[in-house]
C-alpha cells in the first residue's frame, strides 16, 4: 500500500523540495569566479585573501552616507523560483550605531541602480532583529521582526563563523541561522539572477563561503487547488475520521473540497482582551489595514497573519504601553481570506477574519 502524509496546522497538500541544483559554490580560492575587488578605495575595502572575501567600510554612516552595493550575477540562477542562498560569515569589526548583515537577491546593476535594479534585501541586525526590504527605484519595507530571544537561545555570536541561509520556497522567504529558522515572510518572487550585499555602516565582514542552489521538487508529490479533489491510497486504519472522503474499493479514496476539511481557525475558540473587541479596518482591505485593541498593561504584542489553510503569511512584534492601541499593517498577499491572530505578553489571544480584495 502507498501511504499518504498530511502536513500543516490545517489540512493541505503541498509540493516538497528535497533536491537541489547547486549553481554557485564559492570558497574564494584564487578568485576563480572573478569577483570585483577594490583594494585601494578611499571609503571601502574589498579583497580576497586566504580564501576569504573581505568587505569593509572605513567611516560611520553619519559621516559618510555612501553605501557599497556589491553584487554577482550567477549563471543558471533564477530568483523567481525556489532557491537557497547560504553565506558563511563573521563580523570582524564594527563601530557604527548598529551592526547589520544585508543580503540581496534579484536584479542588480553596476551602472544605474536607481533605474534598473529590482531586488529584495534581508537585513540581519546583530542586535536581534530582521527586516525585509524591496527595492525598485525606491525602498519599501515589508516588516521588521524581533528575533533576539531566538538568538539568545542559540548563544549567537556575530563574531563567530556563522551560517546564514535564505530560503525561498513557494513564495515564502525564510532565514535560518546555524540551521535554526528565525524568520519567515510571504513575498512576491521576482525574476533575477544576482546575489549581493549592501554595506553602509562602519565595520568589516569576512565571508569564506557562498553556496547558491536552485531547489528542485520531488516528483512524487503534488499540488492541488483548494476546490480540487485529491485521489490517494491509504491503509484503511490510517483514514482520519474527520476527512470528507469517498472510498473506492476500500483502498482508493477521494478527498472532496480540501478547503472545507478543517474548521476556520477562529471557530476553534475566541479569547479577547478583557472583553474589548479587536478592530480591523478597512476590511476588506487592499494593501494595508489598521489593527486596534486595548491593553490593560504595558507589554509586547505578537501579530500573525495566516492563510485560511494555516500558512503563516506575516509576523510582527511591537511593544505597547497600556491603553488603546492602533497600528498599520501592510500586507502583500494574493486575493483571499486570511486570519489575524494577536497574542499579548500574557498569551491572551484574539482572532479576526479579514479579506484581501483586488486593487
Short mmCIF file of C-alpha atoms in Angstrom, two decimals:
data_model
loop_
_atom_site.label_atom_id
_atom_site.label_comp_id
_atom_site.label_asym_id
_atom_site.label_seq_id
_atom_site.Cartn_x
_atom_site.Cartn_y
_atom_site.Cartn_z
CA UNK A 1 0.00 0.00 0.00
CA UNK A 2 1.10 3.55 -0.67
CA UNK A 3 0.89 5.70 2.45
CA UNK A 4 -0.15 9.33 2.29
CA UNK A 5 1.32 12.00 4.57
CA UNK A 6 -0.61 15.06 5.77
CA UNK A 7 1.30 18.21 6.74
CA UNK A 8 0.31 21.53 8.35
CA UNK A 9 -1.86 23.08 11.02
CA UNK A 10 -4.87 22.69 8.75
CA UNK A 11 -5.11 20.01 6.09
CA UNK A 12 -3.45 20.84 2.83
CA UNK A 13 -1.22 19.02 0.36
CA UNK A 14 1.88 20.78 -0.82
CA UNK A 15 4.91 20.23 -3.00
CA UNK A 16 8.06 19.21 -1.15
CA UNK A 17 11.56 20.30 -2.02
CA UNK A 18 14.27 17.84 -1.07
CA UNK A 19 16.63 18.09 -4.03
CA UNK A 20 18.81 20.94 -5.12
CA UNK A 21 20.93 22.01 -8.05
CA UNK A 22 24.00 23.94 -6.93
CA UNK A 23 24.64 26.85 -9.30
CA UNK A 24 27.41 28.51 -7.27
CA UNK A 25 29.78 27.00 -4.71
CA UNK A 26 32.26 29.75 -3.89
CA UNK A 27 35.13 29.26 -1.45
CA UNK A 28 37.12 32.29 -2.71
CA UNK A 29 40.25 30.34 -3.54
CA UNK A 30 42.28 32.31 -6.12
CA UNK A 31 39.20 34.38 -7.08
CA UNK A 32 38.42 31.92 -9.86
CA UNK A 33 34.93 33.44 -10.29
CA UNK A 34 36.28 36.96 -10.88
CA UNK A 35 34.69 38.91 -8.02
CA UNK A 36 35.10 42.68 -8.31
CA UNK A 37 37.90 43.73 -5.93
CA UNK A 38 38.61 47.21 -4.56
CA UNK A 39 41.80 47.04 -2.50
CA UNK A 40 42.66 50.76 -2.68
CA UNK A 41 39.29 52.53 -2.41
CA UNK A 42 39.18 55.51 -0.01
CA UNK A 43 35.90 54.50 1.64
CA UNK A 44 35.51 50.77 1.03
CA UNK A 45 37.87 47.83 1.00
CA UNK A 46 37.01 44.69 -0.96
CA UNK A 47 39.69 42.00 -1.10
CA UNK A 48 40.06 38.24 -1.34
CA UNK A 49 42.90 36.76 0.67
CA UNK A 50 43.46 33.26 2.02
CA UNK A 51 40.07 32.06 0.83
CA UNK A 52 38.09 34.92 2.41
CA UNK A 53 36.07 37.78 0.88
CA UNK A 54 36.65 40.90 2.98
CA UNK A 55 34.06 43.75 2.88
CA UNK A 56 34.80 46.89 4.89
CA UNK A 57 33.64 50.48 5.26
CA UNK A 58 36.03 52.88 7.00
CA UNK A 59 33.72 55.66 8.24
CA UNK A 60 30.43 55.88 10.12
CA UNK A 61 27.28 56.25 8.06
CA UNK A 62 26.57 59.62 9.72
CA UNK A 63 29.93 60.94 8.48
CA UNK A 64 29.76 59.36 5.03
CA UNK A 65 26.39 58.33 3.61
CA UNK A 66 27.86 56.20 0.85
CA UNK A 67 26.90 52.52 0.58
CA UNK A 68 28.71 49.65 -1.06
CA UNK A 69 26.34 47.78 -3.40
CA UNK A 70 28.21 44.58 -4.08
CA UNK A 71 26.63 42.01 -6.36
CA UNK A 72 27.39 38.99 -8.51
CA UNK A 73 25.48 37.53 -11.45
CA UNK A 74 25.09 33.78 -11.01
CA UNK A 75 24.74 31.77 -14.21
CA UNK A 76 21.78 29.40 -14.15
CA UNK A 77 20.18 31.09 -11.12
CA UNK A 78 16.53 32.22 -11.21
CA UNK A 79 15.27 34.17 -8.21
CA UNK A 80 11.65 33.76 -9.32
CA UNK A 81 11.89 30.07 -8.46
CA UNK A 82 12.63 28.25 -5.21
CA UNK A 83 16.21 28.69 -4.05
CA UNK A 84 18.70 28.60 -1.20
CA UNK A 85 21.50 31.10 -0.52
CA UNK A 86 23.98 30.01 2.15
CA UNK A 87 26.51 32.56 3.40
CA UNK A 88 29.15 31.61 5.96
CA UNK A 89 30.36 34.85 7.51
CA UNK A 90 31.67 36.55 10.62
CA UNK A 91 31.86 40.15 11.75
CA UNK A 92 35.46 41.32 12.12
CA UNK A 93 34.92 44.88 13.36
CA UNK A 94 32.14 47.39 13.96
CA UNK A 95 31.77 50.96 15.24
CA UNK A 96 28.51 52.39 13.90
CA UNK A 97 25.15 52.96 15.60
CA UNK A 98 24.14 49.35 14.82
CA UNK A 99 25.54 46.24 13.16
CA UNK A 100 23.86 44.55 10.23
CA UNK A 101 24.48 41.99 7.51
CA UNK A 102 22.47 42.84 4.37
CA UNK A 103 21.96 40.08 1.79
CA UNK A 104 20.31 40.81 -1.58
CA UNK A 105 18.83 38.83 -4.48
CA UNK A 106 17.08 39.74 -7.73
CA UNK A 107 18.24 42.16 -10.44
CA UNK A 108 21.20 44.35 -9.57
CA UNK A 109 23.11 46.89 -11.62
CA UNK A 110 26.61 48.30 -11.52
CA UNK A 111 25.70 51.18 -13.85
CA UNK A 112 22.47 52.77 -12.63
CA UNK A 113 20.96 51.14 -9.54
CA UNK A 114 18.05 53.59 -9.25
CA UNK A 115 16.77 52.87 -12.76
CA UNK A 116 17.48 49.19 -13.35
CA UNK A 117 17.75 47.37 -10.02
CA UNK A 118 14.86 45.32 -8.63
CA UNK A 119 15.71 43.25 -5.60
CA UNK A 120 14.90 42.03 -2.13
CA UNK A 121 17.23 42.75 0.78
CA UNK A 122 17.17 40.86 4.06
CA UNK A 123 18.71 42.96 6.83
CA UNK A 124 20.01 40.84 9.71
CA UNK A 125 20.64 43.10 12.70
CA UNK A 126 23.13 41.68 15.16
CA UNK A 127 21.10 43.24 17.99
CA UNK A 128 18.34 40.73 17.28
CA UNK A 129 16.03 41.93 14.50
CA UNK A 130 15.34 41.00 10.89
CA UNK A 131 13.90 43.40 8.31
CA UNK A 132 12.88 42.58 4.75
CA UNK A 133 13.06 45.38 2.17
CA UNK A 134 12.16 45.59 -1.52
CA UNK A 135 13.92 47.98 -3.92
CA UNK A 136 12.66 49.24 -7.28
CA UNK A 137 13.59 52.91 -7.72
CA UNK A 138 12.84 53.34 -4.01
CA UNK A 139 12.88 51.26 -0.84
CA UNK A 140 9.72 49.63 0.52
CA UNK A 141 9.73 47.85 3.86
CA UNK A 142 7.87 44.56 4.30
CA UNK A 143 8.24 44.10 8.02
CA UNK A 144 10.66 44.05 10.94
CA UNK A 145 10.65 41.13 13.37
CA UNK A 146 12.40 40.77 16.72
CA UNK A 147 14.41 37.52 16.89
CA UNK A 148 16.57 38.35 19.91
CA UNK A 149 15.10 35.59 22.05
CA UNK A 150 15.87 33.00 19.37
CA UNK A 151 19.43 34.28 19.01
CA UNK A 152 19.94 34.23 22.77
CA UNK A 153 18.72 30.63 22.91
CA UNK A 154 21.42 29.57 20.45
CA UNK A 155 24.16 31.69 22.12
CA UNK A 156 24.59 33.61 18.88
CA UNK A 157 27.91 35.44 18.49
CA UNK A 158 28.20 37.62 15.34
CA UNK A 159 31.99 37.47 15.53
CA UNK A 160 31.98 33.70 15.25
CA UNK A 161 31.78 31.99 11.87
CA UNK A 162 28.01 31.63 11.42
CA UNK A 163 25.91 30.01 8.71
CA UNK A 164 23.18 32.28 7.30
CA UNK A 165 20.72 30.65 4.90
CA UNK A 166 17.97 32.40 2.96
CA UNK A 167 15.35 30.05 1.54
CA UNK A 168 12.62 30.91 -0.93
CA UNK A 169 10.01 28.16 -1.14
CA UNK A 170 6.57 28.58 -2.68
CA UNK A 171 6.68 32.39 -2.26
CA UNK A 172 7.81 32.23 1.38
CA UNK A 173 11.22 33.64 2.30
CA UNK A 174 12.75 32.28 5.47
CA UNK A 175 16.03 32.85 7.29
CA UNK A 176 17.96 30.16 9.10
CA UNK A 177 20.93 30.97 11.31
CA UNK A 178 23.09 27.97 12.12
CA UNK A 179 20.33 25.65 10.83
CA UNK A 180 17.59 27.20 13.03
CA UNK A 181 14.72 29.08 11.40
CA UNK A 182 14.34 32.55 12.90
CA UNK A 183 12.20 34.38 10.32
CA UNK A 184 9.58 33.69 7.64
CA UNK A 185 7.63 36.04 5.37
CA UNK A 186 5.39 35.77 2.30
CA UNK A 187 6.72 37.62 -0.76
CA UNK A 188 6.07 38.02 -4.46
CA UNK A 189 9.04 36.29 -6.15
CA UNK A 190 10.86 38.38 -8.74
CA UNK A 191 12.88 37.35 -11.78
CA UNK A 192 16.61 37.86 -11.49
CA UNK A 193 19.93 36.09 -11.32
CA UNK A 194 22.11 38.09 -8.95
CA UNK A 195 23.05 37.89 -5.29
CA UNK A 196 24.78 40.61 -3.34
CA UNK A 197 25.47 42.57 -0.20
CA UNK A 198 24.86 46.17 0.80
CA UNK A 199 27.41 47.64 3.19
CA UNK A 200 26.57 51.10 4.58
CA UNK A 201 27.90 51.05 8.15
CA UNK A 202 31.39 51.28 9.55
CA UNK A 203 32.86 47.85 10.10
CA UNK A 204 34.12 44.76 8.35
CA UNK A 205 32.75 41.33 7.45
CA UNK A 206 34.57 38.26 6.20
CA UNK A 207 32.80 35.66 4.07
CA UNK A 208 34.51 32.35 3.45
CA UNK A 209 31.77 30.50 1.54
CA UNK A 210 28.68 31.20 -0.54
CA UNK A 211 26.52 28.37 -1.89
CA UNK A 212 23.59 29.19 -4.17
CA UNK A 213 21.19 26.38 -5.06
CA UNK A 214 18.03 26.08 -7.10
CA UNK A 215 15.60 23.89 -5.16
CA UNK A 216 14.01 21.13 -7.20
CA UNK A 217 10.64 19.48 -6.48
CA UNK A 218 10.24 15.82 -5.63
CA UNK A 219 8.12 14.48 -8.46
CA UNK A 220 6.08 12.05 -6.35
CA UNK A 221 4.33 14.88 -4.50
CA UNK A 222 1.62 17.05 -5.99
CA UNK A 223 -0.04 20.43 -5.63
CA UNK A 224 -3.81 20.87 -5.58
CA UNK A 225 -6.10 23.86 -5.53
CA UNK A 226 -8.47 24.44 -2.62
CA UNK A 227 -11.51 23.42 -4.70
CA UNK A 228 -9.91 20.31 -6.19
CA UNK A 229 -10.45 16.72 -5.20
CA UNK A 230 -7.42 14.58 -4.45
CA UNK A 231 -7.14 10.84 -5.07
CA UNK A 232 -4.69 8.97 -2.86
CA UNK A 233 -4.30 5.47 -1.49
CA UNK A 234 -4.35 4.76 2.22
CA UNK A 235 -4.35 1.81 4.54
CA UNK A 236 -7.91 1.70 5.90
CA UNK A 237 -6.80 2.22 9.50
CA UNK A 238 -4.98 5.42 8.50
CA UNK A 239 -8.03 7.27 7.18
CA UNK A 240 -8.77 10.17 9.58
CA UNK A 241 -12.40 10.18 10.71
CA UNK A 242 -12.73 13.93 10.14
CA UNK A 243 -11.99 13.81 6.41
CA UNK A 244 -14.76 14.21 3.86
CA UNK A 245 -13.91 11.18 1.74
CA UNK A 246 -15.35 8.86 -0.86
CA UNK A 247 -13.92 5.32 -0.69
CA UNK A 248 -13.42 3.23 -3.79
CA UNK A 249 -12.56 -0.50 -3.46
CA UNK A 250 -11.52 0.09 0.17
CA UNK A 251 -8.08 1.33 -0.89
CA UNK A 252 -8.55 4.38 -3.10
CA UNK A 253 -10.33 7.43 -1.76
CA UNK A 254 -11.19 10.91 -2.92
CA UNK A 255 -10.87 13.85 -0.51
CA UNK A 256 -13.52 16.37 -1.53
CA UNK A 257 -13.15 20.16 -1.23
CA UNK A 258 -9.87 20.32 0.66
CA UNK A 259 -10.50 23.87 1.91
CA UNK A 260 -13.57 22.73 3.87
CA UNK A 261 -11.90 19.86 5.75
CA UNK A 262 -10.85 21.87 8.78
CA UNK A 263 -12.94 24.49 10.51
CA UNK A 264 -11.70 28.07 10.25
CA UNK A 265 -9.15 28.98 12.89
CA UNK A 266 -11.46 31.43 14.59
CA UNK A 267 -14.03 28.68 15.26
CA UNK A 268 -11.53 26.86 17.46
CA UNK A 269 -12.20 29.34 20.27
CA UNK A 270 -12.17 33.11 20.67
CA UNK A 271 -10.46 34.95 23.50
CA UNK A 272 -10.42 38.73 23.80
CA UNK A 273 -8.51 41.36 25.76
CA UNK A 274 -10.73 41.98 28.78
CA UNK A 275 -13.84 41.76 26.57
CA UNK A 276 -12.55 44.51 24.29
CA UNK A 277 -13.02 43.77 20.61
CA UNK A 278 -10.15 43.54 18.15
CA UNK A 279 -11.00 46.10 15.48
CA UNK A 280 -9.56 45.79 11.97
CA UNK A 281 -10.31 48.38 9.30
CA UNK A 282 -10.74 48.64 6.41
CA UNK A 283 -11.98 45.09 5.99
CA UNK A 284 -11.99 44.05 3.19
CA UNK A 285 -8.61 45.68 2.53
CA UNK A 286 -6.31 46.14 -0.46
CA UNK A 287 -2.71 46.73 0.62
CA UNK A 288 -2.89 47.55 4.34
CA UNK A 289 -5.22 47.59 7.32
CA UNK A 290 -5.30 49.08 10.81
CA UNK A 291 -5.36 46.96 13.96
CA UNK A 292 -6.99 48.47 17.05
CA UNK A 293 -7.24 46.93 20.52
CA UNK A 294 -6.85 47.72 24.21
CA UNK A 295 -4.15 46.63 26.67
CA UNK A 296 -4.56 46.76 30.43
CA UNK A 297 -0.78 46.96 30.99
CA UNK A 298 2.48 47.55 29.14
CA UNK A 299 3.89 44.68 27.12
CA UNK A 300 4.89 43.23 23.79
CA UNK A 301 2.32 42.08 21.25
CA UNK A 302 2.83 39.49 18.52
CA UNK A 303 0.73 39.67 15.37
CA UNK A 304 0.41 36.76 12.96
CA UNK A 305 -1.44 36.57 9.66
CA UNK A 306 -2.40 33.11 8.39
CA UNK A 307 -3.99 31.98 5.15
CA UNK A 308 -7.22 30.06 5.52
CA UNK A 309 -5.12 26.90 5.07
CA UNK A 310 -2.88 27.68 8.03
CA UNK A 311 0.15 29.04 6.16
CA UNK A 312 1.95 31.83 8.02
CA UNK A 313 1.98 34.91 5.77
CA UNK A 314 3.39 37.60 8.08
CA UNK A 315 4.59 38.22 11.62
CA UNK A 316 5.15 41.45 13.54
CA UNK A 317 6.28 42.17 17.09
CA UNK A 318 5.67 45.53 18.78
CA UNK A 319 5.89 46.93 22.31
CA UNK A 320 2.95 48.98 23.57
CA UNK A 321 2.07 50.94 26.68
CA UNK A 322 -1.25 50.17 28.31
CA UNK A 323 -4.41 51.67 26.87
CA UNK A 324 -5.99 51.81 23.45
CA UNK A 325 -3.58 50.92 20.66
CA UNK A 326 -3.69 51.22 16.89
CA UNK A 327 -1.11 50.47 14.22
CA UNK A 328 -0.94 49.96 10.46
CA UNK A 329 -0.12 46.56 8.96
CA UNK A 330 1.00 46.38 5.33
CA UNK A 331 0.17 43.00 3.79
CA UNK A 332 1.21 41.99 0.29
CA UNK A 333 -0.70 38.76 -0.32
CA UNK A 334 -2.94 37.31 -3.04
CA UNK A 335 -6.67 37.99 -3.04
CA UNK A 336 -8.41 35.78 -0.50
CA UNK A 337 -9.43 35.20 3.11
CA UNK A 338 -6.92 35.43 5.98
CA UNK A 339 -6.90 35.16 9.76
CA UNK A 340 -5.23 37.75 12.01
CA UNK A 341 -4.03 36.43 15.36
CA UNK A 342 -2.87 38.79 18.11
CA UNK A 343 -1.07 37.49 21.21
CA UNK A 344 -0.16 39.61 24.23
CA UNK A 345 2.63 39.12 26.73
CA UNK A 346 0.20 37.18 28.92
CA UNK A 347 -0.62 34.83 26.00
CA UNK A 348 -4.11 36.27 25.56
CA UNK A 349 -5.31 35.52 22.02
CA UNK A 350 -7.69 37.24 19.64
CA UNK A 351 -8.60 36.09 16.14
CA UNK A 352 -10.23 38.02 13.32
CA UNK A 353 -11.10 37.07 9.76
CA UNK A 354 -10.01 39.55 7.06
CA UNK A 355 -10.47 39.63 3.30
CA UNK A 356 -7.96 40.85 0.70
CA UNK A 357 -9.65 42.27 -2.42
CA UNK A 358 -8.33 43.42 -5.79
CA UNK A 359 -6.61 46.79 -6.11
#
